[in-house]
CSV table of N, CA and C and ligand atoms in Angstrom, one decimal:
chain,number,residue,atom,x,y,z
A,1,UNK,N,-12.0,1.6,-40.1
A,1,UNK,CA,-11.5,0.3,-39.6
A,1,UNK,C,-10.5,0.6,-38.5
A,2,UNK,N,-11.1,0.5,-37.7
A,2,UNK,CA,-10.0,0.6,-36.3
A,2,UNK,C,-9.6,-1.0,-35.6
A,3,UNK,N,-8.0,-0.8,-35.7
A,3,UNK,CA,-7.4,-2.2,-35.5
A,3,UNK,C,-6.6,-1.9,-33.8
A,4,UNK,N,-6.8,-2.8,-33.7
A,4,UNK,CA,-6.2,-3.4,-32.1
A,4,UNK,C,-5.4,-4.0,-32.4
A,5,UNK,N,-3.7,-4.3,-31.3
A,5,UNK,CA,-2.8,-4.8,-31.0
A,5,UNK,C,-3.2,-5.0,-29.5
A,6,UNK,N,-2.4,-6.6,-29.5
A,6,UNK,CA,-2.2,-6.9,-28.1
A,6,UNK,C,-1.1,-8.1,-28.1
A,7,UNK,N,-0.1,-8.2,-27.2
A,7,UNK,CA,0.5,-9.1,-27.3
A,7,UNK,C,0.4,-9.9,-25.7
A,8,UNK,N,1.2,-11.3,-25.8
A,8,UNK,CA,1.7,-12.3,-24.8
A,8,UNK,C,1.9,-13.5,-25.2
A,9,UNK,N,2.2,-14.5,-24.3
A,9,UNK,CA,2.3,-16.1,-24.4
A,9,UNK,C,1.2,-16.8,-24.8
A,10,UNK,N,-0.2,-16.7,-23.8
A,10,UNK,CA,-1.5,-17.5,-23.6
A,10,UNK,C,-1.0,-18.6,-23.6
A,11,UNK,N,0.1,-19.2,-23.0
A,11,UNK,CA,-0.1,-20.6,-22.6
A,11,UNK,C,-1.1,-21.3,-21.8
A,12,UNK,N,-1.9,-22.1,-21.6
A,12,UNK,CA,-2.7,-23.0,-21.6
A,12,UNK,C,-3.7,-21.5,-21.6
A,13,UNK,N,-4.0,-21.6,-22.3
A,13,UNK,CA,-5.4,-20.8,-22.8
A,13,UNK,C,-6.5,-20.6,-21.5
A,14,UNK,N,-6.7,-19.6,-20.9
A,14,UNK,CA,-8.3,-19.8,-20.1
A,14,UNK,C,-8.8,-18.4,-20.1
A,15,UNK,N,-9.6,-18.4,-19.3
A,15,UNK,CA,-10.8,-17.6,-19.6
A,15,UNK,C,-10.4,-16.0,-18.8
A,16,UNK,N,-9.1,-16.0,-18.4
A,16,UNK,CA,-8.3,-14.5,-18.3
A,16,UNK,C,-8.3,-14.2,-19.6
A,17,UNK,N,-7.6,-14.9,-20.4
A,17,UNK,CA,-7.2,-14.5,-21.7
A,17,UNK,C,-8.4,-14.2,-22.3
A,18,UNK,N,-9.2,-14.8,-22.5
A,18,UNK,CA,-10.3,-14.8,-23.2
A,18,UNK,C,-10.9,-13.2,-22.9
A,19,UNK,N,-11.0,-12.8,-21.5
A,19,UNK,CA,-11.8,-12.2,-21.3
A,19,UNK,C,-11.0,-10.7,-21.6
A,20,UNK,N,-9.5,-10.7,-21.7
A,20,UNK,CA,-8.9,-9.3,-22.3
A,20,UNK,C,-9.1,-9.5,-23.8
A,21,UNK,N,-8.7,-10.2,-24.6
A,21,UNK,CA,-9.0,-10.7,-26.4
A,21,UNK,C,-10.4,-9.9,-26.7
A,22,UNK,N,-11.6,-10.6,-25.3
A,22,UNK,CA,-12.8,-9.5,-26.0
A,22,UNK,C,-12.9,-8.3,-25.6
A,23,UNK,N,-12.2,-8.1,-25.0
A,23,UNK,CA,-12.5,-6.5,-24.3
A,23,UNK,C,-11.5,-6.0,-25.5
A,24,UNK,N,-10.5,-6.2,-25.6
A,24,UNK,CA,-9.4,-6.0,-26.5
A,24,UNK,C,-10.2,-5.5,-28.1
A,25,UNK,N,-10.9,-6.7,-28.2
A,25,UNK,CA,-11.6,-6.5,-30.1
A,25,UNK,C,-12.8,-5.5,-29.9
A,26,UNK,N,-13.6,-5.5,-28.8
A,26,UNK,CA,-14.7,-4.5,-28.7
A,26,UNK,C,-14.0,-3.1,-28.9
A,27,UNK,N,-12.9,-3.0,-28.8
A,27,UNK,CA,-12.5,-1.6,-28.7
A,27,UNK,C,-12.1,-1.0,-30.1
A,28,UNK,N,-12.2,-1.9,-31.2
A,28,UNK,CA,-12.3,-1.5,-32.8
A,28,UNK,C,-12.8,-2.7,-33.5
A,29,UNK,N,-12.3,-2.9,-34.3
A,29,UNK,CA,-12.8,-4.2,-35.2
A,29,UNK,C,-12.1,-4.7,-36.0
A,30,UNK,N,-10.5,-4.8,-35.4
A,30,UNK,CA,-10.1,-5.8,-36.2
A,30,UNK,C,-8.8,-5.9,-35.1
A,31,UNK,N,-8.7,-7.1,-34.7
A,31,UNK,CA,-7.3,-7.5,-33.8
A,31,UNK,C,-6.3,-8.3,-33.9
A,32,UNK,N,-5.7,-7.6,-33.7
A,32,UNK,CA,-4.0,-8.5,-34.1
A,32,UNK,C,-3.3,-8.9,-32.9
A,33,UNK,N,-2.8,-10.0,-33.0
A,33,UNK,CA,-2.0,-10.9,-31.6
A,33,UNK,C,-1.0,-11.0,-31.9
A,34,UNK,N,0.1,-10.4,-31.0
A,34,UNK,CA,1.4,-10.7,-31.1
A,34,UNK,C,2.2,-11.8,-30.4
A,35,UNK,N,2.2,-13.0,-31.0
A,35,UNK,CA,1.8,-14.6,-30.3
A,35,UNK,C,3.4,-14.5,-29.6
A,36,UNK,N,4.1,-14.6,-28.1
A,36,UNK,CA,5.2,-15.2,-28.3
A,36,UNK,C,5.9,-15.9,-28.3
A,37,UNK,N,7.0,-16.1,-29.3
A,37,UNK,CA,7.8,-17.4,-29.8
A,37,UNK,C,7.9,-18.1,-28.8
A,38,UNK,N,8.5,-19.6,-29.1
A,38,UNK,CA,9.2,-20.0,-27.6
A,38,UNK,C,10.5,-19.4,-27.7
A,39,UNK,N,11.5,-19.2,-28.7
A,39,UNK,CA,12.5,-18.7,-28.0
A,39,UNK,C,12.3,-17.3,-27.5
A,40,UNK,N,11.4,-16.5,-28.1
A,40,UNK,CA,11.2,-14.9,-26.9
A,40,UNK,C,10.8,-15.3,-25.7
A,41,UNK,N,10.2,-16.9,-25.4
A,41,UNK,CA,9.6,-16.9,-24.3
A,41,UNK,C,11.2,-17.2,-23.2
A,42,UNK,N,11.3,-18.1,-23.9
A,42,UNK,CA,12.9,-18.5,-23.1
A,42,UNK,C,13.8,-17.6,-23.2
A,43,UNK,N,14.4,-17.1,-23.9
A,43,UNK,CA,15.2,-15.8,-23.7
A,43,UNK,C,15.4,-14.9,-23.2
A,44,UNK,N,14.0,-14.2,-23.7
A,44,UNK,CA,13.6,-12.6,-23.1
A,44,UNK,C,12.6,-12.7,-21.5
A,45,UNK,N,11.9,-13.8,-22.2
A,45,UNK,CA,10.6,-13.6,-20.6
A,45,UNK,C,11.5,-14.8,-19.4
A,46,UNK,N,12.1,-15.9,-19.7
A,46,UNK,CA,12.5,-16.6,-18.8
A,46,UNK,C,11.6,-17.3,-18.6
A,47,UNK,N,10.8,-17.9,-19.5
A,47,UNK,CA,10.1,-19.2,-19.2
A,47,UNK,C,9.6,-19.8,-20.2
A,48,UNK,N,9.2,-21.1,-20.0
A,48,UNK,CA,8.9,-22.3,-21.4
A,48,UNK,C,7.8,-22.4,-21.4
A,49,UNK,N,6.7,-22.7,-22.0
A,49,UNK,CA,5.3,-22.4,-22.0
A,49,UNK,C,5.0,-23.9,-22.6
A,50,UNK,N,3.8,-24.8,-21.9
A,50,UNK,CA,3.5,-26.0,-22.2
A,50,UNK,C,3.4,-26.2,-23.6
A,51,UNK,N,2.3,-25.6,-24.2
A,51,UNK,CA,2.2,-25.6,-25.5
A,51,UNK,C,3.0,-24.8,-26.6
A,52,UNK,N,3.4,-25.7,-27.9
A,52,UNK,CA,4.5,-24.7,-28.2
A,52,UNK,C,3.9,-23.2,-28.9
A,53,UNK,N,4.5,-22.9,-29.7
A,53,UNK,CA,3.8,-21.8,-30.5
A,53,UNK,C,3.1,-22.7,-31.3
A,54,UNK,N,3.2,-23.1,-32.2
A,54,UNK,CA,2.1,-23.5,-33.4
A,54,UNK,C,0.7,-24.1,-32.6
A,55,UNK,N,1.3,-24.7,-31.9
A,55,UNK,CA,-0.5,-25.1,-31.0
A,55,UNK,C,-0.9,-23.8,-30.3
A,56,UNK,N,0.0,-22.8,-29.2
A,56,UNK,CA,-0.9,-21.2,-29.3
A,56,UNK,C,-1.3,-20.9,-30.3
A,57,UNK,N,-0.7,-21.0,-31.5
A,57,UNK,CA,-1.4,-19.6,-32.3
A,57,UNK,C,-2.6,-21.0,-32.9
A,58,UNK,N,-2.4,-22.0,-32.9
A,58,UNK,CA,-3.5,-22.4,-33.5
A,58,UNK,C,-5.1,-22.3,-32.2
A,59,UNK,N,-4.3,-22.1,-31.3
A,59,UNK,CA,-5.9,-22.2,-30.5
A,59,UNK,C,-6.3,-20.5,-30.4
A,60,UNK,N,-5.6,-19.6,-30.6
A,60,UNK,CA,-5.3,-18.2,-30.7
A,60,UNK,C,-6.7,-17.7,-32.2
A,61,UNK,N,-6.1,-19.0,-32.7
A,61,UNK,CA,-7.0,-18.8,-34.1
A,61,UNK,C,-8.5,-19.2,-34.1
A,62,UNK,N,-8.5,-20.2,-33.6
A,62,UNK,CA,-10.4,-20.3,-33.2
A,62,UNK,C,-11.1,-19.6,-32.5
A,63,UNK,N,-10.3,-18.1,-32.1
A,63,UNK,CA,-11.4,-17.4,-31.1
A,63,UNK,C,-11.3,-16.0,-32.0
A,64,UNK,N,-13.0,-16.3,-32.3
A,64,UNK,CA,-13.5,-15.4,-32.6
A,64,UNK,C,-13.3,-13.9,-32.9
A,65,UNK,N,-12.6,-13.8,-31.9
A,65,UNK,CA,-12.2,-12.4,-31.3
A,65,UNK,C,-11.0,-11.9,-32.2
A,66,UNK,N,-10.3,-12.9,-32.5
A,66,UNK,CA,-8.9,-13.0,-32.9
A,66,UNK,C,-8.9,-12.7,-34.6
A,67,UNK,N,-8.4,-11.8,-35.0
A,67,UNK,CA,-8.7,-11.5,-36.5
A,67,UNK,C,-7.1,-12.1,-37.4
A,68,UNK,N,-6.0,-12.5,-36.3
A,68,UNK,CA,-4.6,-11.9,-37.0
A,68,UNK,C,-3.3,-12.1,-36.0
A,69,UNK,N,-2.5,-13.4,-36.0
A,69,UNK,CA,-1.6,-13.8,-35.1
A,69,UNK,C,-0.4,-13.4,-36.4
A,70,UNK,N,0.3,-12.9,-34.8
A,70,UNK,CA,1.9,-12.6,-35.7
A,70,UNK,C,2.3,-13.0,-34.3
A,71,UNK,N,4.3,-13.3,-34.9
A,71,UNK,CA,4.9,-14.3,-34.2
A,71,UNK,C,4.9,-12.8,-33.2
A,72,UNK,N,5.5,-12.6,-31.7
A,72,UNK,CA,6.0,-11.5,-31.6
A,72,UNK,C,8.1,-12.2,-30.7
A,73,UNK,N,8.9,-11.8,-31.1
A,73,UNK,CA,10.2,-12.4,-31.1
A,73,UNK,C,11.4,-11.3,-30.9
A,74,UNK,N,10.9,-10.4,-30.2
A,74,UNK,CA,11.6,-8.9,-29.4
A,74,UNK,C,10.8,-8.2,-28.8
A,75,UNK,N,11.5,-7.2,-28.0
A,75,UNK,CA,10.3,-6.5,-27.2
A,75,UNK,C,10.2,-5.2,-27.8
A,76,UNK,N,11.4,-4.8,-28.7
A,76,UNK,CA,11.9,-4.0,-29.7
A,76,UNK,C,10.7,-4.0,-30.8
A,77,UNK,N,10.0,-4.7,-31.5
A,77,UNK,CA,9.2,-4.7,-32.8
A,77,UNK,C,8.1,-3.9,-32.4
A,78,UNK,N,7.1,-3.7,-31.1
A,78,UNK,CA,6.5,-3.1,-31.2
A,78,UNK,C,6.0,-1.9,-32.0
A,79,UNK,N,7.0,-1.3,-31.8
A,79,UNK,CA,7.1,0.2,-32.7
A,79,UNK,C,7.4,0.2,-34.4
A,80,UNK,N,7.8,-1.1,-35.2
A,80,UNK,CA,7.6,-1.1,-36.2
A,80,UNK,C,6.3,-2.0,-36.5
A,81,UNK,N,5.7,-2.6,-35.9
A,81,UNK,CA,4.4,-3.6,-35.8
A,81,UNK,C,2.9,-2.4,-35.5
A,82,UNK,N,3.5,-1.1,-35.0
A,82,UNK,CA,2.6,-0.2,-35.2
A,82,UNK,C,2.3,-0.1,-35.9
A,83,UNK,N,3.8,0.5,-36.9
A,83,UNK,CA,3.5,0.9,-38.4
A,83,UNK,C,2.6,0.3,-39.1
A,84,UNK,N,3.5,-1.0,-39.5
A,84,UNK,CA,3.6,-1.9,-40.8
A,84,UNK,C,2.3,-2.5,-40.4
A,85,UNK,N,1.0,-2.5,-39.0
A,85,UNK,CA,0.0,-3.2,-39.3
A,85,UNK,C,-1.1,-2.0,-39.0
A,86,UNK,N,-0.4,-0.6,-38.8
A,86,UNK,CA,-1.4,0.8,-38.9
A,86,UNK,C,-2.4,0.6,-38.1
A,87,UNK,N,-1.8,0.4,-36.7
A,87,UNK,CA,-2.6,0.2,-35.3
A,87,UNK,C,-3.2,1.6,-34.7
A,88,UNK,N,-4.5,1.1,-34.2
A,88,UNK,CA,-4.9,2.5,-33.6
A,88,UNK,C,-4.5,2.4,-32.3
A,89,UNK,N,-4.8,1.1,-31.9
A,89,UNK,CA,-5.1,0.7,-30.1
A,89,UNK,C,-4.0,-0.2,-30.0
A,90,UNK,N,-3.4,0.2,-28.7
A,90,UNK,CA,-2.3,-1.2,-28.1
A,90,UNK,C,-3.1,-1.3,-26.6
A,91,UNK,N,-3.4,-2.3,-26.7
A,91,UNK,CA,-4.2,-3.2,-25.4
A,91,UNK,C,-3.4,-3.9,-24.5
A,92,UNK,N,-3.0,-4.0,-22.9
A,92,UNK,CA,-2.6,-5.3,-22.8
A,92,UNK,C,-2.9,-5.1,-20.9
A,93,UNK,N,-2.8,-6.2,-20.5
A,93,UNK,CA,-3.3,-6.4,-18.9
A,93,UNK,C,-3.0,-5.6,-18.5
A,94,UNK,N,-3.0,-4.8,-17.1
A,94,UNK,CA,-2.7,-4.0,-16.2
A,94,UNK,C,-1.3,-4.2,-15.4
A,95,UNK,N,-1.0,-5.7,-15.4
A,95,UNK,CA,0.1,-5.6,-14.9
A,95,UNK,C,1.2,-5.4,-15.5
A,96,UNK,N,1.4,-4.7,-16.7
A,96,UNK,CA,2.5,-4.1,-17.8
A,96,UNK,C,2.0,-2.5,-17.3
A,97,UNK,N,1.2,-2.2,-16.8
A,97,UNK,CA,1.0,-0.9,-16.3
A,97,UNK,C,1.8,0.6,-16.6
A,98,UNK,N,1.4,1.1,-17.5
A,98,UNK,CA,3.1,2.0,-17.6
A,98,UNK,C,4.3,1.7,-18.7
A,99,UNK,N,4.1,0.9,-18.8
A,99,UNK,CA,5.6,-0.1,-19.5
A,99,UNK,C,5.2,0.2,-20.8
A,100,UNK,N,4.4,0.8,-21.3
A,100,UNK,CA,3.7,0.7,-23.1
A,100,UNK,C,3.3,2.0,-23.2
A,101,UNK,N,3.7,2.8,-22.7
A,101,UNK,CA,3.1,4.5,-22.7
A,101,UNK,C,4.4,5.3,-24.0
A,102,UNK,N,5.3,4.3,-23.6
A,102,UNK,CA,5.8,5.5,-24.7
A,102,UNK,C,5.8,5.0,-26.4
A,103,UNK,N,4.8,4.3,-26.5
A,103,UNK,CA,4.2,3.9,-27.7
A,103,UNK,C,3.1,5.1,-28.6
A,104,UNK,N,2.6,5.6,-27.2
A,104,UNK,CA,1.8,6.9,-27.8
A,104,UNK,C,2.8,7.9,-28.3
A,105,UNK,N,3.6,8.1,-27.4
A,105,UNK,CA,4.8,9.2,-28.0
A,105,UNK,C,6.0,8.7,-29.6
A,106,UNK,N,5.9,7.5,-29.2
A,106,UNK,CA,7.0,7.0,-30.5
A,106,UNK,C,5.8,6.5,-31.6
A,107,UNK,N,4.5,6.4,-31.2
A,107,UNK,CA,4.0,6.0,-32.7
A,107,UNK,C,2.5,6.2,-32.8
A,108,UNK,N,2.4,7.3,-31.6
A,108,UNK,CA,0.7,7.9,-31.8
A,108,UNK,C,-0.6,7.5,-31.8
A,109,UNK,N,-0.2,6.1,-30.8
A,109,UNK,CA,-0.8,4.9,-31.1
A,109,UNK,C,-1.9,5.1,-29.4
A,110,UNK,N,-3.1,4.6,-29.5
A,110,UNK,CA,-3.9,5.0,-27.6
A,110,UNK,C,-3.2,3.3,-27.0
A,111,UNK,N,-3.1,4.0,-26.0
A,111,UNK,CA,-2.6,2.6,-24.8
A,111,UNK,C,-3.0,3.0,-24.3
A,112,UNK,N,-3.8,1.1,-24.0
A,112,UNK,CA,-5.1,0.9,-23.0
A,112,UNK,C,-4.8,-0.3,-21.9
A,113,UNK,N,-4.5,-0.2,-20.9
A,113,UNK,CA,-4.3,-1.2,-19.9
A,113,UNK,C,-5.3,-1.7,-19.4
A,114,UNK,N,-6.0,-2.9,-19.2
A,114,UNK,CA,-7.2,-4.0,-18.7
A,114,UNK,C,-6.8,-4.3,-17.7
A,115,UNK,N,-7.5,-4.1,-16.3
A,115,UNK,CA,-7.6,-4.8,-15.6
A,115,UNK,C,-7.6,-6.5,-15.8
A,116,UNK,N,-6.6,-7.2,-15.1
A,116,UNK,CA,-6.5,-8.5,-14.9
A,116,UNK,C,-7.5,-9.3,-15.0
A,117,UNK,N,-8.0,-9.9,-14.8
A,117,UNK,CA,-8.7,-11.5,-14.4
A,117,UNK,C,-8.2,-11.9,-13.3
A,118,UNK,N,-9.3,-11.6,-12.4
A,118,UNK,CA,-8.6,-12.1,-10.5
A,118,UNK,C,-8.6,-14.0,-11.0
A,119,UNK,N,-7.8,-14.2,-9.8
A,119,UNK,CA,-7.5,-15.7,-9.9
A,119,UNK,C,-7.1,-16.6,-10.9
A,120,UNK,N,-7.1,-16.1,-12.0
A,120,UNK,CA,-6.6,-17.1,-12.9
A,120,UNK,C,-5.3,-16.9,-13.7
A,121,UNK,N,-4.4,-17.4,-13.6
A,121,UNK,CA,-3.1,-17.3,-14.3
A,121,UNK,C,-2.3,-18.9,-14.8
A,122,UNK,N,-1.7,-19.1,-15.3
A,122,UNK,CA,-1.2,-20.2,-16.1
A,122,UNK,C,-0.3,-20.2,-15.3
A,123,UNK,N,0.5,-19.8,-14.6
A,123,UNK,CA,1.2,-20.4,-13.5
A,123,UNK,C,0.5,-21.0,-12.3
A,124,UNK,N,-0.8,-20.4,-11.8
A,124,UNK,CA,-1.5,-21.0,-10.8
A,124,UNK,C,-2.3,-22.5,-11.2
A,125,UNK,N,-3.0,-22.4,-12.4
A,125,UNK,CA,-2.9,-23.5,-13.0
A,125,UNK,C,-1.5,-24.8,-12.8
A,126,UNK,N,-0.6,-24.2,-13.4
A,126,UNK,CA,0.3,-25.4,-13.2
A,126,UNK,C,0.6,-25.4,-11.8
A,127,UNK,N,0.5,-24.9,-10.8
A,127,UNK,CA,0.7,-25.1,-9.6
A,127,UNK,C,-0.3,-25.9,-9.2
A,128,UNK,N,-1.7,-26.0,-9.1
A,128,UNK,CA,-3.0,-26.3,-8.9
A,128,UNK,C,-2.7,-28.3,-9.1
A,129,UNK,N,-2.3,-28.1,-10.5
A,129,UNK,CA,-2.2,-29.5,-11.2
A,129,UNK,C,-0.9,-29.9,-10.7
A,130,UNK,N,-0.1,-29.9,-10.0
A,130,UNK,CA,0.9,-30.3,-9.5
A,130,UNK,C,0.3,-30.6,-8.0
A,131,UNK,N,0.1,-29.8,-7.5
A,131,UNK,CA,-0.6,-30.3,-5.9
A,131,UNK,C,-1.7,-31.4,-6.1
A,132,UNK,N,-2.9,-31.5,-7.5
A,132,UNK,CA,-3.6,-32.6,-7.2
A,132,UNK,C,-2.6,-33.9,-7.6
A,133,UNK,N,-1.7,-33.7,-8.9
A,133,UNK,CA,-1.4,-35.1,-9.1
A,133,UNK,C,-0.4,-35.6,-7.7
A,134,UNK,N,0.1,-35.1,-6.9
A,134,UNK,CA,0.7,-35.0,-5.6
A,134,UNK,C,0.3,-35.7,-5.2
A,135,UNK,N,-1.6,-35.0,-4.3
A,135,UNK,CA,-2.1,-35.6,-3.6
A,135,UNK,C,-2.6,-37.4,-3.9
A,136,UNK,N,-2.9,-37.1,-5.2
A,136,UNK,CA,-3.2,-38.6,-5.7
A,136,UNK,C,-2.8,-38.9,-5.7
A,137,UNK,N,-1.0,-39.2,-5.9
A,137,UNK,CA,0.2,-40.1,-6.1
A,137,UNK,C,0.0,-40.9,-4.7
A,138,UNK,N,0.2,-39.8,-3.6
A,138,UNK,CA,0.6,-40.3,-2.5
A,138,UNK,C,-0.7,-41.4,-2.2
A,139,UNK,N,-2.1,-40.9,-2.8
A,139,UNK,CA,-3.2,-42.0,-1.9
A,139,UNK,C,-3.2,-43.2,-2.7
A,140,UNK,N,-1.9,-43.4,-3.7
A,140,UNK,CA,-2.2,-44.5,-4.6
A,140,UNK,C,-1.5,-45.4,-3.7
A,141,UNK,N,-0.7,-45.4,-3.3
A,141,UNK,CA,0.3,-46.3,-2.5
A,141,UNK,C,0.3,-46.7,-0.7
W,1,LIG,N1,-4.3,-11.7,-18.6
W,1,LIG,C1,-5.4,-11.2,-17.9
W,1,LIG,N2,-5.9,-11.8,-16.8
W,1,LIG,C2,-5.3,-13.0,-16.4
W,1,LIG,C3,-4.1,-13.5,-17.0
W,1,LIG,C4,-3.6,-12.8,-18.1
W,1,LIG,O1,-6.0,-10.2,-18.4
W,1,LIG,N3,-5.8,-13.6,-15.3
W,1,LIG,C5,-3.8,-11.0,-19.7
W,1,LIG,C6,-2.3,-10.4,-19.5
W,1,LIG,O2,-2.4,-9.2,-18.8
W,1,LIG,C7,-1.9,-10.2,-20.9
W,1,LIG,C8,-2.6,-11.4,-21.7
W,1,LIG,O3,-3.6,-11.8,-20.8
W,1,LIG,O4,-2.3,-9.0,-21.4
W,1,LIG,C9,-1.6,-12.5,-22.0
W,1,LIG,O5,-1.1,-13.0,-20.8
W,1,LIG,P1,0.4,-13.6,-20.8
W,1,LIG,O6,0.4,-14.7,-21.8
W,1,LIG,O7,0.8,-13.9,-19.4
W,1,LIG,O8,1.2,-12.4,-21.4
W,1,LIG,P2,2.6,-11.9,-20.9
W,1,LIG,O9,3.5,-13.1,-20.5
W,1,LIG,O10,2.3,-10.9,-19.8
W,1,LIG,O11,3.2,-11.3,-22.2
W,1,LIG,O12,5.2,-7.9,-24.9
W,1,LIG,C10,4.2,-8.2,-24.0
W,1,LIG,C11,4.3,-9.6,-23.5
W,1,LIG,O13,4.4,-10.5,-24.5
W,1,LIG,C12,3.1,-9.9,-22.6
C-alpha cells in the first residue's frame, strides 16, 4: 500500500486541483490531504479563502481521489505527518518547486512536484467574478 501526501487551501475547488489530486493518487493508492485551516490560511499563508475549512474538506471528501483529509495548521508538521501517516510520496504543484526536498533527507520520503494547471487559479477566478459583477453593475444603471 503506497500512500501519497499532498497539501494546500483548494479554495473554490476547480479542475487545477482536481487535476493534481489525480495525478497525485495515481502515484500509489491511498491519499491524504493536508486541508489548510483558516487560521494557517490567515496567519501563515496571508489570505482568507471563500469557503471555510469544513465546507473544503467537505468538498475535498466527495472526490474520489481523496482517501483522507487532515487539518494541516503549521508548515512545521510535515515531517511528523510523514511519520505518524507512513508516507511514501509527498506530491505538490510545481510552484513550491524545491521548497519540499528536504523531506527526502529528514524523512525518506520521494518528492514529486506537478506541473501547474495553466490558467486556472482561485485568485483569477475571484478576479474574473469581480470584473463581470463590475461590468453588469455599471449596465444596470
Ligand atoms: N494547483 C495546480 N494547478 C493550478 C492551481 C493549483 O496544480 N492551476 C495545485 C497547487 O500547486 C497545489 C494544489 O493545487 O499543489 C493546491 O493549491 P492551493 O490551494 O493554491 O495550495 P497552496 O496555497 O499552494 O498551499 O504546505 C503547502 C501549502 O499548503 C500549499
Amino acid at each position: 500500500m503506497k500512500r501519497v501526501i499532498t497539501y494546500g487551501t483548494f479554495d473554490l475547488l476547480h479542475y487545477g486541483h482536481i487535476n493534481l489530486l489525480r495525478t497525485a493518487k495515481q502515484k500509489g493508492d491511498y491519499l491524504i490531504v493536508g486541508l489548510s485551516t483558516d487560521e494557517f490560511n490567515l496567519l501563515q499563508k496571508g489570505k482568507t479563502s471563500y469557503f471555510s475549512y469544513e465546507k473544503r474538506k467537505q468538498l475535498l471528501e466527495a472526490i474520489r481521489y481523496v482517501d483522507l483529509v487532515i487539518p494541516e495548521e503549521s508548515w512545521e508538521q510535515k515531517i511528523t505527518d510523514m511519520k505518524k501517516y507512513n508516507v511514501d510520496i509527498f506530491v505538490i504543484g510545481d510552484d513550491w518547486s524545491g521548497k519540499f526536498d528536504y523531506l527526502t533527507t529528514e524523512s525518506g520520503v520521494e518528492v514529486v512536484y506537478l506541473p501547474r494547471t495553466p490558467e486556472v487559479s482561485t485568485t483569477q477566478i475571484k478576479a474574473d467574478l469581480t470584473m463581470f459583477n463590475q461590468n453588469n453593475v455599471s449596465k444596470d444603471f
